[in-house]
Amino acid sequence: MAALRLGLKVWGRSLSAQFKCVRHFSSSVTRPASKLVKPPIQVYGVEGRYATALFSAASKQKKLDQVERELTQVSTLIKDPKLSSIVMNPHVKRSLKQKTFTDVLSRAKLSPITINLINVLSQNGRLTLTPDVIAAFGKMMSAHRGEVICSVTTAEPLDAANLSDLKLALNGFLAKGETLKLETKTDTSILGGMIVSIGDKYVDMSTKTKIQKLTKIIRDG
């Protein structure tokens, strides 16, 4: 853990087309159309653009918490084999996917905002991105609540003592009013050490990366 503290101390404290799709989504549920409400953090990629439009629409209608709860329902529904065999099947027509999915969501009495997200994803052939969009929206909501998501990858699971020391070290990077939301993962391929991602900061202290750097130095020399 001394290595972790030292590492953290040194560490320091075709868009237009896709944007047109998410702008349409945001404005279609908020009249009159206006500028997007920016989320507290930016999530990149196509899923980030849809999640941003969803955050904007839900924020304008003061339904952020409701939409977050509904997306949890969508996550559960989409895991149903009968539904996923249709909406995730590339050989099924978009129109059938859209009708099947929206019918299920309507029966679940979800809000027009959430249903409209699925409609737009379906119309643009992006239904397979639904889990990624939900995850991106979840990150935005965590930041909205003042939670700072931290992902730590180690070769082996951390024991209680090391996990406690890690949380203590990471809490030192939080601003007033922020809370730590820690996610731990294991990946034997990193051999040892750890990879830490917190907010927009990233540090790779894995044994694998150290070996790769050392190998490069030897080869270049």
XYZ file of N, CA, C and O in Angstrom, residues 53-206:
616
model
N -28.151 13.282 -23.809
C -29.460 13.764 -24.252
C -30.547 13.336 -23.268
O -31.461 14.104 -22.957
N -30.426 12.114 -22.760
C -31.399 11.619 -21.784
C -31.311 12.417 -20.486
O -32.336 12.796 -19.906
N -30.095 12.687 -20.035
C -29.894 13.470 -18.808
C -30.513 14.857 -18.976
O -31.171 15.378 -18.068
N -30.302 15.461 -20.141
C -30.841 16.793 -20.409
C -32.367 16.785 -20.364
O -32.991 17.624 -19.706
N -32.972 15.814 -21.054
C -34.437 15.739 -21.104
C -35.029 15.491 -19.725
O -36.002 16.129 -19.322
N -34.433 14.561 -18.980
C -34.937 14.231 -17.642
C -34.720 15.379 -16.675
O -35.553 15.636 -15.797
N -33.618 16.092 -16.832
C -33.323 17.221 -15.952
C -34.345 18.342 -16.151
O -34.830 18.932 -15.182
N -34.657 18.629 -17.401
C -35.623 19.689 -17.705
C -37.007 19.381 -17.136
O -37.744 20.285 -16.755
N -37.336 18.107 -17.075
C -38.649 17.717 -16.543
C -38.572 17.314 -15.073
O -39.572 16.839 -14.512
N -37.386 17.498 -14.483
C -37.173 17.164 -13.063
C -37.546 15.712 -12.767
O -38.217 15.393 -11.780
N -37.080 14.830 -13.656
C -37.391 13.408 -13.497
C -36.131 12.543 -13.534
O -36.183 11.378 -13.940
N -35.010 13.114 -13.108
C -33.754 12.366 -13.141
C -33.825 11.078 -12.326
O -33.444 10.004 -12.794
N -34.303 11.188 -11.090
C -34.373 10.013 -10.215
C -35.339 8.973 -10.760
O -35.077 7.767 -10.707
N -36.458 9.441 -11.300
C -37.454 8.519 -11.859
C -36.878 7.755 -13.046
O -37.036 6.531 -13.151
N -36.200 8.487 -13.939
C -35.619 7.843 -15.116
C -34.538 6.853 -14.706
O -34.434 5.754 -15.281
N -33.752 7.201 -13.706
C -32.716 6.275 -13.242
C -33.345 4.971 -12.747
O -32.853 3.878 -13.047
N -34.438 5.083 -11.981
C -35.127 3.882 -11.495
C -35.699 3.078 -12.663
O -35.629 1.834 -12.674
N -36.245 3.782 -13.651
C -36.840 3.092 -14.793
C -35.776 2.371 -15.621
O -36.033 1.289 -16.157
N -34.597 2.957 -15.719
C -33.527 2.305 -16.477
C -33.071 1.017 -15.799
O -32.624 0.078 -16.463
N -33.203 0.974 -14.480
C -32.911 -0.264 -13.762
C -33.912 -1.342 -14.176
O -33.540 -2.515 -14.362
N -35.175 -0.935 -14.352
C -36.197 -1.861 -14.834
C -35.880 -2.333 -16.254
O -36.034 -3.516 -16.568
N -35.442 -1.391 -17.092
C -35.099 -1.742 -18.475
C -33.963 -2.765 -18.492
O -33.986 -3.722 -19.274
N -32.973 -2.565 -17.617
C -31.843 -3.497 -17.535
C -32.321 -4.899 -17.212
O -31.816 -5.884 -17.755
N -33.292 -4.990 -16.317
C -33.840 -6.293 -15.939
C -34.641 -6.903 -17.077
O -34.497 -8.092 -17.404
N -35.477 -6.076 -17.706
C -36.327 -6.559 -18.794
C -35.514 -7.066 -19.977
O -35.859 -8.091 -20.587
N -34.437 -6.373 -20.288
C -33.661 -6.706 -21.486
C -32.885 -8.010 -21.317
O -32.386 -8.585 -22.292
N -32.786 -8.474 -20.078
C -32.100 -9.744 -19.822
C -33.028 -10.944 -20.026
O -32.571 -12.084 -20.027
N -34.328 -10.673 -20.197
C -35.276 -11.749 -20.431
C -34.995 -12.382 -21.797
O -34.935 -11.675 -22.810
N -34.787 -13.689 -21.847
C -34.435 -14.354 -23.109
C -35.419 -14.097 -24.244
O -35.016 -13.928 -25.398
N -36.715 -14.074 -23.922
C -37.720 -13.862 -24.969
C -37.586 -12.476 -25.590
O -37.674 -12.312 -26.808
N -37.384 -11.467 -24.747
C -37.261 -10.100 -25.260
C -35.928 -9.895 -25.974
O -35.885 -9.345 -27.075
N -34.848 -10.340 -25.352
C -33.517 -10.127 -25.948
C -33.354 -10.875 -27.272
O -32.618 -10.431 -28.158
N -34.058 -12.007 -27.425
C -33.959 -12.770 -28.674
C -34.538 -12.004 -29.853
O -34.221 -12.287 -31.011
N -35.359 -11.003 -29.548
C -35.940 -10.162 -30.603
C -35.180 -8.854 -30.742
O -34.692 -8.525 -31.821
N -35.071 -8.098 -29.642
C -34.512 -6.745 -29.737
C -32.992 -6.747 -29.933
O -32.436 -5.753 -30.416
N -32.315 -7.834 -29.596
C -30.873 -7.891 -29.784
C -30.468 -8.722 -31.000
O -29.291 -8.933 -31.249
N -31.468 -9.177 -31.736
C -31.202 -10.010 -32.912
C -31.009 -9.130 -34.144
O -31.931 -8.425 -34.556
N -29.810 -9.142 -34.749
C -29.543 -8.283 -35.916
C -30.378 -8.629 -37.141
O -30.473 -7.840 -38.083
N -31.005 -9.808 -37.142
C -31.787 -10.240 -38.302
C -33.265 -9.841 -38.205
O -34.022 -10.035 -39.156
N -33.650 -9.290 -37.063
C -35.031 -8.852 -36.878
C -35.169 -7.403 -37.336
O -34.305 -6.568 -37.066
N -36.249 -7.078 -38.033
C -36.464 -5.722 -38.538
C -36.549 -4.718 -37.387
O -37.079 -5.019 -36.323
N -36.045 -3.515 -37.654
C -36.045 -2.458 -36.635
C -37.454 -2.142 -36.151
O -37.680 -1.920 -34.963
N -38.386 -2.107 -37.079
C -39.760 -1.755 -36.720
C -40.348 -2.770 -35.735
O -41.057 -2.392 -34.793
N -40.043 -4.055 -35.939
C -40.552 -5.094 -35.034
C -39.860 -4.996 -33.675
O -40.508 -5.151 -32.630
N -38.550 -4.726 -33.690
C -37.808 -4.554 -32.435
C -38.415 -3.415 -31.615
O -38.654 -3.544 -30.421
N -38.632 -2.301 -32.314
C -39.149 -1.115 -31.636
C -40.526 -1.372 -31.038
O -40.782 -1.040 -29.876
N -41.409 -1.981 -31.820
C -42.763 -2.242 -31.330
C -42.740 -3.207 -30.142
O -43.422 -2.993 -29.126
N -41.936 -4.262 -30.267
C -41.852 -5.264 -29.199
C -41.353 -4.643 -27.907
O -41.933 -4.839 -26.832
N -40.270 -3.856 -28.015
C -39.658 -3.259 -26.832
C -40.576 -2.211 -26.199
O -40.811 -2.204 -24.988
N -41.107 -1.318 -27.021
C -41.949 -0.248 -26.475
C -43.252 -0.788 -25.886
O -43.774 -0.231 -24.914
N -43.773 -1.874 -26.464
C -44.975 -2.492 -25.900
C -44.696 -3.003 -24.491
O -45.514 -2.835 -23.575
N -43.523 -3.620 -24.322
C -43.131 -4.139 -23.005
C -42.967 -2.994 -22.012
O -43.440 -3.066 -20.870
N -42.322 -1.918 -22.444
C -42.094 -0.770 -21.558
C -43.399 -0.058 -21.224
O -43.568 0.448 -20.108
N -44.303 -0.005 -22.181
C -45.604 0.626 -21.929
C -46.408 -0.164 -20.902
O -47.053 0.421 -20.022
N -46.349 -1.486 -21.005
C -47.048 -2.326 -20.034
C -46.448 -2.171 -18.636
O -47.143 -2.304 -17.631
N -45.147 -1.862 -18.609
C -44.474 -1.630 -17.328
C -44.738 -0.217 -16.814
O -44.277 0.150 -15.738
N -45.492 0.573 -17.608
C -45.885 1.934 -17.253
C -44.691 2.856 -17.014
O -44.667 3.638 -16.062
N -43.696 2.740 -17.915
C -42.542 3.636 -17.828
C -42.884 4.973 -18.469
O -43.810 5.089 -19.262
N -42.113 6.001 -18.127
C -42.396 7.364 -18.578
C -42.093 7.535 -20.069
O -41.294 6.783 -20.647
N -42.699 8.535 -20.695
C -42.434 8.817 -22.109
C -40.952 9.087 -22.387
O -40.463 8.777 -23.483
N -40.232 9.666 -21.441
C -38.812 9.953 -21.651
C -38.043 8.660 -21.875
O -37.252 8.535 -22.815
N -38.267 7.679 -21.001
C -37.548 6.411 -21.107
C -37.960 5.656 -22.364
O -37.107 5.116 -23.074
N -39.252 5.649 -22.655
C -39.730 4.965 -23.857
C -39.187 5.640 -25.106
O -38.818 4.973 -26.081
N -39.097 6.962 -25.080
C -38.594 7.688 -26.248
C -37.121 7.376 -26.494
O -36.664 7.318 -27.641
N -36.356 7.176 -25.417
C -34.954 6.771 -25.577
C -34.874 5.473 -26.367
O -34.085 5.367 -27.327
N -35.673 4.496 -25.981
C -35.669 3.204 -26.669
C -36.112 3.353 -28.122
O -35.552 2.729 -29.029
N -37.106 4.220 -28.361
C -37.563 4.461 -29.729
C -36.442 5.012 -30.607
O -36.248 4.573 -31.741
N -35.707 5.982 -30.077
C -34.631 6.603 -30.859
C -33.491 5.604 -31.084
O -32.938 5.520 -32.187
N -33.149 4.850 -30.057
C -32.108 3.828 -30.214
C -32.521 2.815 -31.279
O -31.700 2.399 -32.106
N -33.786 2.442 -31.259
C -34.291 1.481 -32.234
C -34.265 2.052 -33.649
O -33.806 1.408 -34.591
N -34.739 3.279 -33.791
C -34.784 3.913 -35.112
C -33.396 4.067 -35.725
O -33.245 4.010 -36.947
N -32.396 4.225 -34.873
C -31.031 4.405 -35.363
C -30.212 3.113 -35.334
O -28.997 3.144 -35.534
N -30.887 1.994 -35.103
C -30.198 0.707 -35.111
C -29.192 0.559 -33.980
O -28.165 -0.099 -34.151
N -29.499 1.163 -32.830
C -28.547 1.168 -31.715
C -29.074 0.451 -30.469
O -28.555 0.661 -29.375
N -30.055 -0.415 -30.620
C -30.627 -1.069 -29.441
C -29.592 -1.899 -28.673
O -29.695 -2.049 -27.467
N -28.608 -2.434 -29.376
C -27.580 -3.225 -28.687
C -26.747 -2.365 -27.737
O -26.062 -2.893 -26.859
N -26.824 -1.034 -27.908
C -26.090 -0.120 -27.026
C -26.869 0.214 -25.756
O -26.355 0.941 -24.904
N -28.089 -0.306 -25.626
C -28.923 0.038 -24.481
C -28.212 -0.149 -23.135
O -28.221 0.762 -22.299
N -27.567 -1.297 -22.875
C -26.866 -1.457 -21.596
C -25.762 -0.422 -21.394
O -25.544 0.051 -20.277
N -25.064 -0.060 -22.481
C -23.981 0.920 -22.379
C -24.531 2.319 -22.086
O -23.923 3.086 -21.329
N -25.659 2.650 -22.707
C -26.283 3.955 -22.455
C -26.742 4.034 -21.004
O -26.567 5.059 -20.336
N -27.317 2.951 -20.508
C -27.772 2.907 -19.114
C -26.591 3.079 -18.168
O -26.672 3.808 -17.171
N -25.473 2.414 -18.474
C -24.276 2.532 -17.634
C -23.744 3.960 -17.655
O -23.334 4.504 -16.614
N -23.737 4.587 -18.840
C -23.256 5.966 -18.961
C -24.144 6.926 -18.169
O -23.655 7.833 -17.486
N -25.452 6.715 -18.236
C -26.385 7.551 -17.481
C -26.168 7.357 -15.991
O -26.248 8.311 -15.202
N -25.887 6.127 -15.588
C -25.615 5.844 -14.180
C -24.402 6.605 -13.664
O -24.396 7.106 -12.533
N -23.367 6.716 -14.497
C -22.177 7.475 -14.118
C -22.523 8.956 -13.925
O -22.034 9.603 -12.994
N -23.342 9.470 -14.817
C -23.748 10.877 -14.711
C -24.555 11.119 -13.437
O -24.379 12.138 -12.760
N -25.423 10.184 -13.099
C -26.239 10.325 -11.899
C -25.387 10.218 -10.637
O -25.650 10.906 -9.642
N -24.379 9.376 -10.667
C -23.470 9.272 -9.523
C -22.770 10.606 -9.292
O -22.663 11.084 -8.160
N -22.293 11.211 -10.385
C -21.647 12.517 -10.281
C -22.640 13.578 -9.827
O -22.299 14.475 -9.051
N -23.871 13.478 -10.288
C -24.933 14.409 -9.904
C -25.170 14.371 -8.396
O -25.466 15.393 -7.766
N -25.023 13.203 -7.804
C -25.219 13.045 -6.354
C -23.946 13.333 -5.561
O -23.939 13.226 -4.341
N -22.872 13.690 -6.261
C -21.615 13.968 -5.569
C -20.772 12.737 -5.337
O -19.793 12.767 -4.597
N -21.154 11.632 -5.971
C -20.370 10.405 -5.851
C -19.236 10.440 -6.865
O -19.427 10.821 -8.014
N -18.061 10.035 -6.442
C -16.914 9.939 -7.340
C -16.624 8.462 -7.552
O -16.275 7.739 -6.617
N -16.824 8.005 -8.778
C -16.619 6.590 -9.088
C -15.133 6.297 -9.223
O -14.411 6.981 -9.954
N -14.689 5.312 -8.508
C -13.289 4.888 -8.574
C -13.248 3.406 -8.910
O -13.901 2.589 -8.261
N -12.486 3.068 -9.924
C -12.323 1.672 -10.331
C -10.893 1.236 -10.033
O -9.936 1.894 -10.447
N -10.763 0.160 -9.294
C -9.440 -0.361 -8.936
C -9.331 -1.800 -9.422
O -10.169 -2.645 -9.088
N -8.312 -2.068 -10.218
C -8.080 -3.412 -10.739
C -6.810 -3.979 -10.129
O -5.753 -3.334 -10.157
N -6.900 -5.164 -9.569
C -5.750 -5.846 -8.986
C -5.676 -7.267 -9.537
O -6.655 -7.800 -10.056
N -4.506 -7.891 -9.409
C -4.340 -9.252 -9.905
C -5.103 -10.243 -9.037
O -5.609 -11.258 -9.528
N -5.196 -9.952 -7.745
C -5.921 -10.798 -6.805
C -6.850 -9.926 -5.959
O -6.586 -8.736 -5.784
N -7.916 -10.484 -5.433
C -8.830 -9.696 -4.591
C -8.097 -9.086 -3.395
O -7.212 -9.719 -2.806
N -8.444 -7.856 -3.027
C -7.825 -7.192 -1.884
C -8.422 -7.725 -0.583
O -9.630 -7.955 -0.493
N -7.563 -7.905 0.417
C -8.093 -8.317 1.712
C -8.649 -7.083 2.429
O -8.511 -5.950 1.961
N -9.291 -7.295 3.566
C -9.966 -6.206 4.275
C -9.020 -5.081 4.661
O -9.347 -3.896 4.545
N -7.812 -5.429 5.129
C -6.851 -4.416 5.579
C -6.386 -3.545 4.414
O -6.356 -2.313 4.517
N -6.037 -4.170 3.288
C -5.585 -3.411 2.121
C -6.708 -2.571 1.529
O -6.485 -1.455 1.053
N -7.929 -3.114 1.556
C -9.067 -2.375 1.034
C -9.332 -1.135 1.878
O -9.626 -0.054 1.347
N -9.183 -1.262 3.185
C -9.371 -0.127 4.094
C -8.315 0.947 3.848
O -8.623 2.146 3.793
N -7.039 0.522 3.679
C -5.958 1.470 3.397
C -6.179 2.173 2.061
O -5.916 3.372 1.914
N -6.677 1.418 1.079
C -6.931 1.979 -0.247
C -8.001 3.061 -0.177
O -7.850 4.150 -0.733
N -9.108 2.780 0.516
C -10.188 3.757 0.649
C -9.698 5.018 1.345
O -10.070 6.140 0.960
N -8.864 4.843 2.359
C -8.326 5.988 3.089
C -7.488 6.864 2.163
O -7.594 8.096 2.188
N -6.652 6.228 1.344
C -5.806 6.980 0.414
C -6.640 7.695 -0.644
O -6.410 8.862 -0.963
N -7.643 7.012 -1.174
C -8.468 7.586 -2.235
C -9.355 8.720 -1.732
O -9.627 9.675 -2.462
N -9.807 8.625 -0.491
C -10.637 9.692 0.073
C -9.903 11.021 0.137
O -10.533 12.083 0.179
N -8.574 10.956 0.134
C -7.787 12.176 0.151
C -7.886 12.981 -1.133
O -7.493 14.150 -1.167
N -8.423 12.379 -2.188
C -8.561 13.066 -3.469
C -9.948 13.664 -3.674
O -10.203 14.287 -4.692
N -10.827 13.459 -2.715
C -12.191 13.950 -2.861
C -12.329 15.387 -2.378
O -11.681 15.793 -1.416
N -13.168 16.133 -3.066
C -13.466 17.505 -2.647
C -14.567 17.471 -1.591
O -15.226 16.445 -1.380
N -14.784 18.581 -0.943
C -15.805 18.670 0.095
C -17.181 18.351 -0.499
O -17.548 18.863 -1.546
N -17.942 17.503 0.173
C -19.269 17.145 -0.292
C -19.298 15.937 -1.210
O -20.367 15.441 -1.560
N -18.119 15.442 -1.613
C -18.060 14.276 -2.486
C -17.933 12.993 -1.662
O -17.370 13.003 -0.568
N -18.454 11.910 -2.207
C -18.327 10.609 -1.549
C -17.740 9.604 -2.529
O -17.963 9.703 -3.744
N -17.004 8.663 -2.010
C -16.328 7.675 -2.848
C -17.250 6.506 -3.160
O -17.905 5.948 -2.282
N -17.308 6.129 -4.436
C -18.031 4.939 -4.861
C -17.014 4.010 -5.505
O -16.616 4.196 -6.646
N -16.559 3.042 -4.727
C -15.443 2.194 -5.140
C -15.917 0.915 -5.823
O -16.793 0.215 -5.315
N -15.300 0.626 -6.977
C -15.564 -0.614 -7.691
C -14.243 -1.363 -7.820
O -13.265 -0.814 -8.321
N -14.187 -2.581 -7.331
C -12.961 -3.372 -7.410
C -13.113 -4.498 -8.428
O -14.169 -5.119 -8.527
N -12.060 -4.728 -9.182
C -12.052 -5.785 -10.190
C -10.756 -6.580 -10.052
O -9.770 -6.077 -9.506
N -10.748 -7.795 -10.547
C -9.529 -8.594 -10.582
C -9.206 -8.971 -12.019
O -10.101 -9.266 -12.813
N -7.931 -8.918 -12.336
C -7.447 -9.274 -13.670
C -6.051 -9.872 -13.510
O -5.083 -9.154 -13.278
N -5.962 -11.175 -13.600
C -4.677 -11.850 -13.370
C -3.615 -11.459 -14.391
O -2.423 -11.599 -14.122
N -4.035 -10.935 -15.546
C -3.066 -10.593 -16.592
C -2.162 -9.425 -16.213
O -1.100 -9.242 -16.809
N -2.558 -8.609 -15.209
C -1.712 -7.470 -14.829
C -0.573 -7.923 -13.914
O 0.300 -7.136 -13.561
N -0.603 -9.204 -13.495
C 0.463 -9.870 -12.739
C 0.569 -9.425 -11.281
O 0.767 -10.219 -10.377
N 0.469 -8.132 -11.028
C 0.574 -7.609 -9.674
C 0.339 -6.111 -9.685
O 0.073 -5.514 -10.728
N 0.462 -5.476 -8.509
C 0.216 -4.042 -8.434
C -1.252 -3.739 -8.640
O -2.115 -4.572 -8.369
N -1.536 -2.555 -9.157
C -2.927 -2.192 -9.392
C -3.064 -1.083 -10.426
O -2.105 -0.364 -10.719
N -4.268 -0.979 -10.973
C -4.625 0.094 -11.902
C -5.775 0.851 -11.256
O -6.784 0.251 -10.871
N -5.606 2.166 -11.114
C -6.607 2.981 -10.424
C -7.139 4.055 -11.366
O -6.380 4.766 -12.019
N -8.461 4.141 -11.431
C -9.117 5.193 -12.204
C -10.118 5.867 -11.288
O -11.050 5.226 -10.791
N -9.930 7.172 -11.039
C -10.842 7.909 -10.170
C -11.155 9.253 -10.820
O -10.264 10.055 -11.080
N -12.433 9.468 -11.102
C -12.807 10.685 -11.816
C -12.139 10.715 -13.182
O -12.232 9.773 -13.958
N -11.421 11.804 -13.473
C -10.694 11.901 -14.744
C -9.221 11.578 -14.578
O -8.410 11.852 -15.457
N -8.863 10.971 -13.450
C -7.469 10.623 -13.184
C -7.265 9.130 -13.357
O -8.141 8.325 -13.043
N -6.094 8.757 -13.845
C -5.798 7.356 -14.125
C -4.329 7.087 -13.837
O -3.464 7.872 -14.224
N -4.055 6.024 -13.131
C -2.670 5.643 -12.878
C -2.541 4.135 -12.991
O -3.357 3.380 -12.452
N -1.552 3.708 -13.745
C -1.300 2.285 -13.964
C -0.038 1.899 -13.203
O 1.072 2.235 -13.607
N -0.206 1.223 -12.080
C 0.923 0.771 -11.274
C 1.035 -0.754 -11.312
O 1.530 -1.382 -10.374
N 0.564 -1.349 -12.415
C 0.584 -2.799 -12.530
C 1.979 -3.313 -12.839
O 2.798 -2.631 -13.469
